Amino acid sequence: MAGILASGLGVLAHLERLETQVSRSHKQSEELQSMQAQEGALGTKIHKLRRLRDELRAAVWHRRASVKACIANVEPNQTVEINEQEALEEKLENVKAILQAYHFTGLSGKLTSQGVCVCISTAFEGNLLDSYFVDLVIQKPLRIHHHSVPVFIPLEEIAAKYLQTNIQHFLFSLCEYLNAYSGRKYQADRLQSDFAALLTGPLQRNPLCNLLSFTYKLDPGGQSFPFCARLLYKDLTATLPTDVTVTCQGVEASSTSWEEQRASHETLFCTKPLHQVFASFARKGEKLDMSLVS
Amino acid sequence: MDAELAEVRALQAEIAALRRACEDPPAPWEEKSRVQKSFQAIHQFNLEGWKSSKDLKNQLGHLESELSFLSTLTGINIRNHSKQTEDLTSTEMTEKSIRKVLQRHRLSGNCHMVTFQLEFQILEIQNKERLSSAVTDLNIIMEPTECSELSEFVSRAEERKDLFMFFRSLHFFVEWFEYRKRTFKHLKEKYPDAVYLSEGPSSCSMEIRSASRPGFELVIVWRIQIDEDGKVFPRLDLLTKVPQRALELDKNRAIETAPLSFRTLVGLLGIEAALESLIKSLCAEENN
């Protein structure tokens, strides 16, 4: 009993001590509060500044670390365990599959003994077209060993601007030019192969496929005067022309219906791919034929 | 009090130094040195691994470094790719030596903070003259979905079945997105009392207000647009909110012509400097 009483007293004493402590600290805090009222603004300011400094420190550290990590990621993963043959082979298959997937980004490549061979794939509206390669040798300065880029694409210009300072930009820029060229070529090829019936003469085109000239009739049998179209693609990274002129020879200048048609054709060539414009001409032609029958 | 004042001064000095270390956020194409360096490093490793490529482990290492390189080069990190092939050649076609194959692809990965999952089909038709391949179906799922500027572009890519344009534009879009976020954050930190990001640093607008000039507000809207050809470019607009009285006093119609002048300013100074000069002009007295 005595033991419990003693401990009970001990607890009481402890509680009393706590009580006095609390009331003392209350008094202290009241005094402090008045002092703090004066220094309140300063304290909050320090608190804010400390937080800002910590955030900035973290940001700078993070920046430096991410640069380092990028370079570190590039080094081989040296902790690859020596698993069974199967596990390794499965991993190999996986990696090969992912490498293959890069072709679909338009930019892919293989490491070579001297550097890297980058493969640029081109496409136009879902149609996968030609691929081109650029073989880069890693030396100072970075050098193009050989390539399959057509001679009329300004490769040297693009390389002079970006190759030494920013490989990524060099390749993406080259990608733009090659994709646009591929797209223009595709449109011209489709026009020649699919809509030869509507053309009244050969399609004239330059190797870069940025200057096209042709004559056509909407209604091959009937319409007496063909339209003459000239398409100029000044922007080599675009697949739509910048300047279009459509003329209709042998027609009186005052004829408004011809003028309307002519103007609408100009707009069409500016806004839609070439072969699609002709596809719509062909469809209209079919409708006309039907009306003749009925 | 003195000790605290001293601490305030010390903190301010440290903050200024840290800011300098964080200053000049790089423009989209300026993180080039990272690519150049990794280029060198991979080549270095590759030279060593090149000699004994028959070994399975070495082969894996070689391919993994290739993967690493491509990931850094394109800015796109592909994590998974699976493919199924279906032969659709009928006996009729075989007689004419035409072969038709359908490939079903599924791939997923990320480009910085954007993750994507693609499912697409490629139809290959091989006849005597040539092989033609076309994407016949394309489905794209992207996260996060709050990048509203991207969703329009994604539907256009799906419609046109333009895989390459999707990846190319995604790469450039994300670079611009990150650059815009960094710039807004940087300006907010530099001018905390003048710059307001009411929709967060990832949004497209930033407000400039000054306590000493209540009623005035400048809103910068910085959109990242993707055009028909998949080209990505920024478009900045300035909106002004000005008290009626100020409008009446504005004989030179500076406020009316502000949006146009702003565009010119951006063209001359570049985005960051133009934004900063706007902030400084509205908050001239507070600028320490």
Coordinates of C-alpha atoms in Angstrom, one line a residue:
Chain A
M1 CA 0.0 0.0 0.0
A2 CA 2.7 2.3 1.0
G3 CA 4.4 1.7 -2.3
I4 CA 1.3 2.6 -4.3
L5 CA 0.7 5.7 -2.1
A6 CA 4.2 6.7 -2.6
S7 CA 4.0 6.3 -6.3
G8 CA 0.6 8.0 -6.2
L9 CA 2.1 10.9 -4.3
G10 CA 4.9 10.9 -6.8
V11 CA 2.4 11.1 -9.6
L12 CA 0.5 13.9 -7.9
A13 CA 3.8 15.8 -7.3
H14 CA 4.7 15.3 -10.9
L15 CA 1.3 16.6 -11.9
E16 CA 1.7 19.6 -9.6
R17 CA 5.0 20.3 -11.1
L18 CA 3.6 20.1 -14.6
E19 CA 0.8 22.5 -13.6
T20 CA 3.2 25.1 -12.3
Q21 CA 5.3 24.6 -15.4
V22 CA 2.3 25.2 -17.6
S23 CA 1.1 28.3 -15.8
R24 CA 4.6 29.7 -15.8
S25 CA 5.0 29.1 -19.5
H26 CA 1.6 30.7 -20.0
K27 CA 2.9 33.8 -18.2
Q28 CA 6.0 33.6 -20.2
S29 CA 4.1 33.3 -23.4
E30 CA 2.0 36.3 -22.6
E31 CA 5.1 38.3 -22.1
L32 CA 6.6 36.8 -25.2
Q33 CA 3.5 37.6 -27.2
S34 CA 3.9 41.2 -26.5
M35 CA 7.5 41.1 -27.5
Q36 CA 6.6 39.0 -30.5
A37 CA 4.1 41.4 -31.6
Q38 CA 7.0 43.7 -32.3
E39 CA 9.2 41.1 -33.9
G40 CA 6.3 39.2 -35.4
A41 CA 6.8 40.7 -38.9
L42 CA 10.5 40.0 -38.8
G43 CA 10.0 36.4 -37.6
T44 CA 7.6 35.6 -40.4
K45 CA 9.9 37.2 -42.9
I46 CA 12.8 35.0 -41.7
H47 CA 10.6 32.0 -41.8
K48 CA 9.6 32.8 -45.4
L49 CA 13.1 33.4 -46.5
R50 CA 14.3 30.2 -44.9
R51 CA 11.7 28.3 -46.8
L52 CA 12.5 30.0 -50.1
R53 CA 16.2 29.3 -49.6
D54 CA 15.5 25.6 -48.9
E55 CA 13.4 25.4 -52.0
L56 CA 16.1 27.0 -54.1
R57 CA 18.7 24.8 -52.7
A58 CA 16.6 21.7 -53.6
A59 CA 16.1 23.1 -57.1
V60 CA 19.7 23.7 -57.8
W61 CA 20.7 20.4 -56.3
H62 CA 18.0 18.7 -58.4
R63 CA 19.2 20.4 -61.6
R64 CA 22.8 19.3 -61.0
A65 CA 21.7 15.8 -60.1
S66 CA 19.5 15.4 -63.1
V67 CA 22.3 16.4 -65.5
K68 CA 24.6 13.9 -63.7
A69 CA 22.0 11.2 -63.7
C70 CA 21.5 11.6 -67.4
I71 CA 25.1 11.0 -68.1
A72 CA 25.2 8.2 -65.5
N73 CA 22.2 6.5 -67.1
V74 CA 24.2 6.2 -70.2
E75 CA 26.9 4.2 -68.6
P76 CA 26.3 0.5 -68.6
N77 CA 24.4 -1.0 -65.8
Q78 CA 27.1 -2.9 -64.1
T79 CA 25.0 -4.6 -61.6
V80 CA 23.3 -7.0 -64.1
E81 CA 23.3 -10.4 -62.4
I82 CA 24.4 -13.3 -64.3
N83 CA 21.0 -15.0 -64.6
E84 CA 20.2 -18.1 -66.4
Q85 CA 20.5 -18.1 -70.2
E86 CA 16.7 -17.9 -70.6
A87 CA 16.3 -14.8 -68.5
L88 CA 19.0 -13.1 -70.4
E89 CA 17.5 -14.1 -73.7
E90 CA 14.1 -12.9 -72.7
K91 CA 15.5 -9.6 -71.7
L92 CA 17.4 -9.5 -75.0
E93 CA 14.1 -10.1 -76.9
N94 CA 12.4 -7.4 -75.0
V95 CA 15.1 -4.9 -75.7
K96 CA 15.2 -5.8 -79.4
A97 CA 11.4 -5.3 -79.5
I98 CA 11.7 -1.8 -78.0
L99 CA 14.5 -0.9 -80.4
Q100 CA 12.3 -1.9 -83.3
A101 CA 9.6 0.3 -81.8
Y102 CA 11.8 3.3 -82.2
H103 CA 11.4 3.1 -86.0
F104 CA 7.8 4.3 -85.4
T105 CA 9.0 7.5 -83.8
G106 CA 10.6 8.3 -87.2
L107 CA 14.1 8.4 -85.7
S108 CA 16.0 5.2 -85.0
G109 CA 19.6 4.1 -85.1
K110 CA 22.4 1.6 -84.6
L111 CA 25.7 2.1 -82.9
T112 CA 28.6 1.6 -85.2
S113 CA 32.3 1.1 -84.5
Q114 CA 32.9 4.7 -85.3
G115 CA 29.8 6.3 -84.0
V116 CA 26.2 5.9 -84.9
C117 CA 24.1 5.3 -87.9
V118 CA 20.8 7.2 -87.6
C119 CA 17.8 6.0 -89.6
I120 CA 15.1 8.6 -90.5
S121 CA 11.8 7.1 -91.5
T122 CA 9.3 9.2 -93.4
A123 CA 5.5 8.9 -93.8
F124 CA 2.6 10.9 -95.1
E125 CA -0.9 10.5 -93.7
G126 CA -0.3 7.1 -92.4
N127 CA 1.5 5.8 -95.5
L128 CA 5.0 4.6 -94.6
L129 CA 7.4 5.9 -97.1
D130 CA 11.2 5.8 -97.8
S131 CA 13.8 5.7 -95.1
Y132 CA 17.1 7.6 -95.2
F133 CA 20.2 7.1 -93.2
V134 CA 23.0 9.3 -91.9
D135 CA 26.2 7.8 -90.7
L136 CA 27.9 9.9 -88.0
V137 CA 31.5 9.6 -86.9
I138 CA 32.2 10.7 -83.4
Q139 CA 35.2 12.8 -83.7
K140 CA 35.9 16.4 -83.0
P141 CA 34.3 17.9 -85.0
L142 CA 31.4 15.5 -85.5
R143 CA 31.4 14.3 -89.1
I144 CA 28.9 12.8 -91.5
H145 CA 30.6 9.7 -92.8
H146 CA 28.1 9.0 -95.5
H147 CA 24.3 9.3 -96.0
S148 CA 21.5 8.5 -98.3
V149 CA 19.9 11.9 -98.2
P150 CA 19.0 13.2 -101.7
V151 CA 21.3 15.8 -103.1
F152 CA 18.6 18.5 -103.3
I153 CA 17.8 18.4 -99.6
P154 CA 19.9 21.2 -97.9
L155 CA 21.9 18.7 -95.7
E156 CA 25.0 20.8 -95.5
E157 CA 23.1 23.9 -94.5
I158 CA 21.3 22.1 -91.7
A159 CA 24.5 20.4 -90.6
A160 CA 26.3 23.7 -90.5
K161 CA 23.7 25.2 -88.3
Y162 CA 23.1 22.5 -85.8
L163 CA 25.4 19.4 -86.1
Q164 CA 28.2 20.6 -83.9
T165 CA 26.1 22.2 -81.2
N166 CA 22.9 20.2 -81.0
I167 CA 22.6 16.8 -82.6
Q168 CA 19.0 16.4 -81.6
H169 CA 18.0 19.6 -83.4
F170 CA 20.1 18.6 -86.4
L171 CA 18.3 15.3 -86.7
F172 CA 14.8 16.6 -86.0
S173 CA 15.3 19.4 -88.6
L174 CA 16.5 16.9 -91.2
C175 CA 13.5 14.8 -90.3
E176 CA 11.2 17.7 -91.1
Y177 CA 12.7 18.3 -94.5
L178 CA 12.8 14.6 -95.4
N179 CA 9.2 14.0 -94.3
A180 CA 8.0 17.0 -96.2
Y181 CA 9.8 15.9 -99.4
S182 CA 8.5 12.4 -99.0
G183 CA 5.0 13.7 -98.6
R184 CA 5.2 16.0 -101.7
K185 CA 6.6 13.2 -103.7
Y186 CA 3.9 10.8 -102.6
Q187 CA 1.2 13.3 -103.6
A188 CA 2.7 13.8 -107.1
D189 CA 3.2 10.1 -107.6
R190 CA -0.4 9.4 -106.6
L191 CA -1.7 12.1 -109.0
Q192 CA 0.2 10.6 -111.8
S193 CA -0.8 7.0 -111.1
D194 CA -4.4 7.3 -110.0
F195 CA -5.7 10.4 -111.8
A196 CA -4.0 10.2 -115.2
A197 CA -7.5 10.2 -116.8
L198 CA -8.1 13.8 -115.6
L199 CA -4.7 15.1 -116.7
T200 CA -4.5 16.4 -120.2
G201 CA -0.7 16.5 -120.4
P202 CA 2.3 15.2 -118.5
L203 CA 2.9 16.3 -114.9
Q204 CA 5.9 18.5 -114.8
R205 CA 7.9 18.3 -111.6
N206 CA 11.4 19.0 -110.2
P207 CA 13.4 16.5 -108.2
L208 CA 12.6 18.3 -104.9
C209 CA 8.9 18.1 -105.8
N210 CA 8.3 21.6 -104.8
L211 CA 7.4 23.0 -108.2
L212 CA 4.6 21.2 -110.0
S213 CA 2.9 22.2 -113.2
F214 CA 0.0 20.3 -114.9
T215 CA -3.1 20.7 -117.0
Y216 CA -6.4 19.0 -116.2
K217 CA -10.0 18.8 -117.1
L218 CA -12.8 18.0 -114.7
D219 CA -14.8 16.3 -117.4
P220 CA -12.3 14.7 -119.8
G221 CA -14.8 14.0 -122.5
G222 CA -16.8 17.3 -122.5
Q223 CA -15.1 20.4 -121.1
S224 CA -13.3 22.2 -123.9
F225 CA -10.8 24.2 -122.1
P226 CA -8.4 22.7 -119.6
F227 CA -7.3 24.3 -116.4
C228 CA -3.6 25.1 -116.0
A229 CA -2.2 24.8 -112.5
R230 CA 1.1 25.8 -111.1
L231 CA 2.0 24.8 -107.5
L232 CA 5.0 26.2 -105.7
Y233 CA 6.0 24.9 -102.3
K234 CA 8.3 27.6 -100.9
D235 CA 8.4 26.2 -97.5
L236 CA 10.5 23.0 -97.8
T237 CA 9.2 21.7 -94.5
A238 CA 5.6 21.8 -95.6
T239 CA 3.5 19.4 -97.7
L240 CA 1.0 22.0 -98.9
P241 CA 1.9 24.7 -101.5
T242 CA 2.5 28.3 -100.6
D243 CA 1.7 29.7 -104.0
V244 CA -1.0 28.4 -106.3
T245 CA -2.0 29.8 -109.7
V246 CA -4.8 28.2 -111.7
T247 CA -5.7 29.6 -115.1
C248 CA -8.2 28.7 -117.6
Q249 CA -7.1 29.5 -121.2
G250 CA -9.4 30.3 -124.0
V251 CA -12.2 31.4 -121.8
E252 CA -13.7 34.9 -121.8
A253 CA -12.6 36.9 -118.9
S254 CA -16.1 37.9 -118.0
S255 CA -17.4 34.4 -117.6
T256 CA -18.2 34.3 -113.9
S257 CA -18.8 30.6 -113.5
W258 CA -15.4 29.7 -114.8
E259 CA -13.9 32.4 -112.6
E260 CA -15.6 30.9 -109.5
Q261 CA -14.4 27.4 -110.4
R262 CA -10.9 28.7 -111.0
A263 CA -10.8 30.5 -107.7
S264 CA -12.2 27.5 -105.8
H265 CA -9.7 25.2 -107.3
E266 CA -6.9 27.5 -106.2
T267 CA -8.2 27.4 -102.6
L268 CA -8.5 23.6 -102.8
F269 CA -4.9 23.1 -103.9
C270 CA -3.8 25.3 -101.1
T271 CA -5.6 23.5 -98.3
K272 CA -5.8 19.9 -99.3
P273 CA -3.2 17.3 -100.5
L274 CA -3.0 17.1 -104.2
H275 CA -4.3 13.6 -104.8
Q276 CA -7.3 14.3 -102.4
V277 CA -8.3 17.3 -104.5
F278 CA -8.3 15.2 -107.6
A279 CA -10.2 12.5 -105.8
S280 CA -12.9 15.0 -105.1
F281 CA -12.9 16.1 -108.7
A282 CA -13.3 12.5 -109.8
R283 CA -16.3 12.0 -107.4
K284 CA -17.9 15.2 -108.7
G285 CA -17.4 13.9 -112.2
E286 CA -19.1 10.7 -111.3
K287 CA -22.1 12.6 -110.0
L288 CA -22.3 14.6 -113.3
D289 CA -22.3 11.4 -115.2
M290 CA -25.2 10.0 -113.2
S291 CA -27.2 13.2 -113.9
L292 CA -26.6 12.7 -117.6
V293 CA -27.9 9.1 -117.5
S294 CA -31.2 10.1 -115.7
Chain B
M1 CA 16.5 42.1 -33.1
D2 CA 20.0 42.7 -34.4
A3 CA 20.7 38.9 -34.7
E4 CA 17.5 38.5 -36.6
L5 CA 18.2 41.4 -39.0
A6 CA 21.6 39.9 -39.6
E7 CA 20.0 36.5 -40.4
V8 CA 17.6 38.2 -42.8
R9 CA 20.5 39.8 -44.7
A10 CA 22.4 36.5 -44.8
L11 CA 19.4 34.7 -46.1
Q12 CA 18.7 37.3 -48.7
A13 CA 22.3 37.0 -50.0
E14 CA 22.1 33.2 -50.1
I15 CA 18.8 33.4 -52.0
A16 CA 20.3 35.8 -54.5
A17 CA 23.2 33.5 -55.1
L18 CA 21.0 30.4 -55.5
R19 CA 18.7 32.3 -57.9
R20 CA 21.7 33.1 -60.0
A21 CA 22.6 29.4 -60.1
C22 CA 19.0 28.6 -61.3
E23 CA 18.8 31.6 -63.6
D24 CA 18.5 31.5 -67.4
P25 CA 16.4 28.4 -67.7
P26 CA 17.6 26.9 -70.9
A27 CA 15.5 27.2 -74.1
P28 CA 14.1 24.0 -75.5
W29 CA 17.1 23.3 -77.6
E30 CA 19.7 24.4 -75.2
E31 CA 19.9 21.2 -73.2
K32 CA 22.0 20.1 -76.1
S33 CA 25.2 19.6 -74.0
R34 CA 23.4 16.8 -72.2
V35 CA 22.9 15.0 -75.4
Q36 CA 26.4 15.7 -76.7
K37 CA 27.9 14.4 -73.5
S38 CA 25.8 11.2 -73.4
F39 CA 26.7 10.7 -77.1
Q40 CA 30.4 10.7 -76.2
A41 CA 29.9 8.4 -73.1
I42 CA 27.9 5.8 -75.0
H43 CA 30.4 5.8 -77.8
Q44 CA 33.1 5.2 -75.2
F45 CA 31.4 2.2 -73.7
N46 CA 30.5 0.9 -77.1
L47 CA 34.1 0.9 -78.3
E48 CA 35.0 -1.5 -75.5
G49 CA 32.0 -3.8 -76.1
W50 CA 32.3 -3.8 -79.8
K51 CA 35.1 -6.3 -80.0
S52 CA 33.3 -9.3 -78.3
S53 CA 29.7 -8.9 -79.5
K54 CA 29.1 -12.7 -79.6
D55 CA 28.7 -12.9 -75.9
L56 CA 25.1 -12.7 -74.9
K57 CA 25.6 -10.4 -71.9
N58 CA 27.7 -8.1 -74.1
Q59 CA 25.1 -8.1 -76.7
L60 CA 22.5 -7.1 -74.2
G61 CA 24.7 -4.4 -72.9
H62 CA 25.4 -3.2 -76.4
L63 CA 21.6 -3.0 -77.2
E64 CA 20.8 -1.4 -73.9
S65 CA 23.2 1.4 -74.6
E66 CA 21.7 1.8 -78.0
L67 CA 18.3 2.1 -76.4
S68 CA 19.7 4.6 -73.9
F69 CA 21.1 6.6 -76.8
L70 CA 17.8 6.6 -78.7
S71 CA 15.9 7.6 -75.7
T72 CA 18.1 10.6 -75.1
L73 CA 18.2 11.5 -78.7
T74 CA 14.5 11.5 -79.3
G75 CA 13.5 12.5 -75.9
I76 CA 11.1 9.6 -76.0
N77 CA 11.4 6.7 -73.6
I78 CA 9.7 3.6 -74.9
R79 CA 9.2 1.0 -72.2
N80 CA 7.2 -1.7 -73.9
H81 CA 6.5 -2.9 -77.3
S82 CA 4.5 -6.0 -78.4
K83 CA 3.5 -7.1 -81.8
Q84 CA 1.2 -9.6 -83.4
T85 CA 1.2 -10.6 -87.0
E86 CA -1.7 -11.9 -89.0
D87 CA -1.4 -13.2 -92.5
L88 CA -4.4 -12.1 -94.5
T89 CA -3.3 -13.5 -97.8
S90 CA -6.1 -15.4 -99.5
T91 CA -5.4 -18.2 -102.0
E92 CA -6.6 -15.9 -104.7
M93 CA -3.9 -13.4 -103.8
T94 CA -1.2 -16.0 -103.6
E95 CA -1.9 -16.9 -107.2
K96 CA -1.3 -13.4 -108.2
S97 CA 1.8 -13.3 -106.0
I98 CA 0.2 -10.7 -103.7
R99 CA 0.8 -11.0 -100.0
K100 CA -1.2 -9.2 -97.3
V101 CA -0.1 -9.0 -93.7
L102 CA -1.6 -7.2 -90.8
Q103 CA 0.6 -6.2 -87.9
R104 CA -0.9 -5.2 -84.6
H105 CA 1.4 -3.2 -82.4
R106 CA 1.1 -2.0 -78.8
L107 CA 3.6 0.3 -77.3
S108 CA 3.9 2.4 -74.2
G109 CA 6.3 4.8 -72.7
N110 CA 6.8 8.4 -71.7
C111 CA 8.1 11.7 -72.9
H112 CA 9.1 13.5 -69.7
M113 CA 5.9 13.9 -67.6
V114 CA 3.6 12.7 -70.4
T115 CA 2.9 9.0 -70.6
F116 CA 1.4 7.5 -73.7
Q117 CA 0.0 4.2 -74.8
L118 CA -0.4 3.5 -78.5
E119 CA -2.2 0.7 -80.3
F120 CA -2.0 0.7 -84.0
Q121 CA -2.3 -1.6 -87.0
I122 CA 0.0 -1.7 -90.1
L123 CA -1.2 -3.3 -93.2
E124 CA 1.5 -4.5 -95.6
I125 CA 0.7 -5.3 -99.1
Q126 CA 3.4 -6.9 -101.2
N127 CA 2.8 -7.3 -104.9
K128 CA 5.3 -7.9 -107.8
E129 CA 6.3 -4.3 -108.0
R130 CA 6.5 -3.0 -104.5
L131 CA 5.7 -3.2 -100.9
S132 CA 3.3 -0.7 -99.4
S133 CA 2.8 -0.2 -95.7
A134 CA 0.1 1.9 -94.2
V135 CA -1.1 2.6 -90.8
T136 CA -4.7 1.5 -90.8
D137 CA -5.7 2.2 -87.2
L138 CA -4.2 4.4 -84.6
N139 CA -5.3 4.8 -81.0
I140 CA -3.5 7.0 -78.6
I141 CA -4.0 7.3 -74.8
M142 CA -2.1 10.1 -73.1
E143 CA -1.7 11.1 -69.5
P144 CA -2.0 13.6 -67.9
T145 CA -5.1 14.6 -69.6
E146 CA -5.2 18.1 -68.4
C147 CA -2.9 19.2 -71.1
S148 CA -5.8 20.4 -73.1
E149 CA -3.6 21.8 -75.8
L150 CA -2.5 18.3 -76.5
S151 CA -5.9 16.6 -76.8
E152 CA -6.8 18.4 -80.0
F153 CA -3.4 17.5 -81.5
V154 CA -3.9 13.9 -80.4
S155 CA -7.3 13.6 -82.2
R156 CA -5.8 15.0 -85.3
A157 CA -2.9 12.5 -85.3
E158 CA -5.3 9.7 -84.7
E159 CA -7.5 10.9 -87.6
R160 CA -4.6 11.2 -90.0
K161 CA -3.0 8.0 -88.6
D162 CA 0.3 10.0 -88.5
L163 CA 2.5 8.1 -86.1
F164 CA 5.7 9.9 -86.9
M165 CA 4.2 13.4 -86.7
F166 CA 2.7 12.4 -83.3
F167 CA 6.1 11.5 -81.8
R168 CA 7.9 14.4 -83.4
S169 CA 5.4 17.0 -82.3
L170 CA 5.1 15.4 -78.9
H171 CA 8.9 15.8 -78.3
F172 CA 8.8 19.5 -79.2
F173 CA 5.5 20.1 -77.4
V174 CA 6.9 18.7 -74.1
E175 CA 10.1 20.7 -74.4
W176 CA 8.1 23.9 -74.9
F177 CA 5.7 22.9 -72.0
E178 CA 8.6 22.4 -69.6
Y179 CA 10.3 25.6 -70.7
R180 CA 7.0 27.5 -70.1
K181 CA 6.6 26.0 -66.7
R182 CA 10.2 26.8 -65.7
T183 CA 9.9 30.3 -67.0
F184 CA 6.7 31.0 -65.0
K185 CA 8.1 29.4 -61.9
H186 CA 11.3 31.4 -62.2
L187 CA 9.4 34.7 -62.7
K188 CA 7.1 33.9 -59.7
E189 CA 10.1 33.3 -57.5
K190 CA 11.9 36.4 -58.7
Y191 CA 8.9 38.7 -58.3
P192 CA 6.7 37.0 -55.8
D193 CA 4.6 40.1 -55.1
A194 CA 3.9 40.9 -58.7
V195 CA 3.5 37.6 -60.5
Y196 CA 0.5 35.4 -59.9
L197 CA -0.1 31.9 -61.3
S198 CA -3.7 31.4 -60.3
E199 CA -3.9 28.2 -62.3
G200 CA -0.5 26.9 -61.4
P201 CA 2.8 27.0 -63.2
S202 CA 1.7 24.3 -65.7
S203 CA -1.2 26.4 -67.0
C204 CA -0.9 28.8 -69.9
S205 CA -1.5 32.1 -68.1
M206 CA 0.4 34.4 -65.8
E207 CA -1.0 37.5 -64.2
I208 CA 1.0 40.6 -63.2
R209 CA -0.4 42.8 -60.5
S210 CA 1.1 45.6 -58.4
A211 CA -0.1 46.5 -55.0
S212 CA 0.9 50.1 -55.7
R213 CA -1.3 50.2 -58.7
P214 CA -4.5 48.5 -57.8
G215 CA -7.0 48.0 -60.6
F216 CA -4.3 47.4 -63.2
E217 CA -3.7 43.9 -64.3
L218 CA -1.7 42.4 -67.1
V219 CA -2.5 38.8 -68.1
I220 CA 0.0 37.0 -70.3
V221 CA -1.5 34.0 -72.2
W222 CA 1.2 31.7 -73.6
R223 CA -0.2 29.0 -75.7
I224 CA 1.7 26.2 -77.3
Q225 CA 0.2 25.5 -80.7
I226 CA 0.6 22.6 -83.0
D227 CA -0.3 23.4 -86.6
E228 CA -1.5 21.2 -89.4
D229 CA 2.0 20.1 -90.3
G230 CA 2.7 19.1 -86.8
K231 CA 5.0 22.1 -86.2
V232 CA 5.0 23.3 -82.6
F233 CA 5.3 27.0 -81.8
P234 CA 4.5 29.4 -78.9
R235 CA 1.8 32.0 -79.2
L236 CA 1.7 34.8 -76.7
D237 CA -1.0 37.3 -76.1
L238 CA -1.4 40.1 -73.7
L239 CA -4.6 41.0 -72.0
T240 CA -5.0 44.2 -70.1
K241 CA -7.3 45.2 -67.3
V242 CA -7.3 48.9 -66.6
P243 CA -9.5 51.2 -64.6
Q244 CA -11.9 53.4 -66.5
R245 CA -10.1 56.6 -65.4
A246 CA -6.8 55.4 -66.8
L247 CA -8.4 54.6 -70.1
E248 CA -9.7 58.2 -70.3
L249 CA -6.3 59.6 -69.5
D250 CA -4.6 57.4 -72.2
K251 CA -4.3 59.9 -75.0
N252 CA -1.7 57.9 -76.9
R253 CA -3.9 54.8 -76.8
A254 CA -1.0 52.8 -75.4
I255 CA -3.4 50.4 -73.8
E256 CA -5.3 49.7 -77.0
T257 CA -2.1 49.0 -78.9
A258 CA -0.5 47.1 -76.0
P259 CA -1.3 43.6 -77.3
L260 CA 0.2 44.3 -80.6
S261 CA 3.2 46.1 -79.1
F262 CA 3.7 43.1 -76.8
R263 CA 4.0 40.7 -79.8
T264 CA 6.7 43.0 -81.2
L265 CA 8.4 43.1 -77.9
V266 CA 8.5 39.3 -77.7
G267 CA 9.9 39.2 -81.3
L268 CA 12.7 41.6 -80.3
L269 CA 13.7 40.5 -76.9
G270 CA 12.6 36.9 -76.7
I271 CA 9.9 35.5 -74.4
E272 CA 11.6 35.7 -71.1
A273 CA 13.1 39.2 -71.4
A274 CA 9.8 40.5 -72.7
L275 CA 7.8 39.1 -69.8
E276 CA 10.4 40.4 -67.3
S277 CA 10.3 43.9 -68.8
L278 CA 6.5 43.9 -68.5
I279 CA 6.7 43.0 -64.8
K280 CA 9.4 45.6 -64.2
S281 CA 7.4 48.3 -66.0
L282 CA 4.3 47.7 -63.8
C283 CA 6.1 47.4 -60.6
A284 CA 8.8 50.0 -61.1
E285 CA 8.8 51.4 -57.6
E286 CA 8.8 48.0 -55.8
N287 CA 11.7 46.7 -57.8
N288 CA 14.7 46.3 -55.4

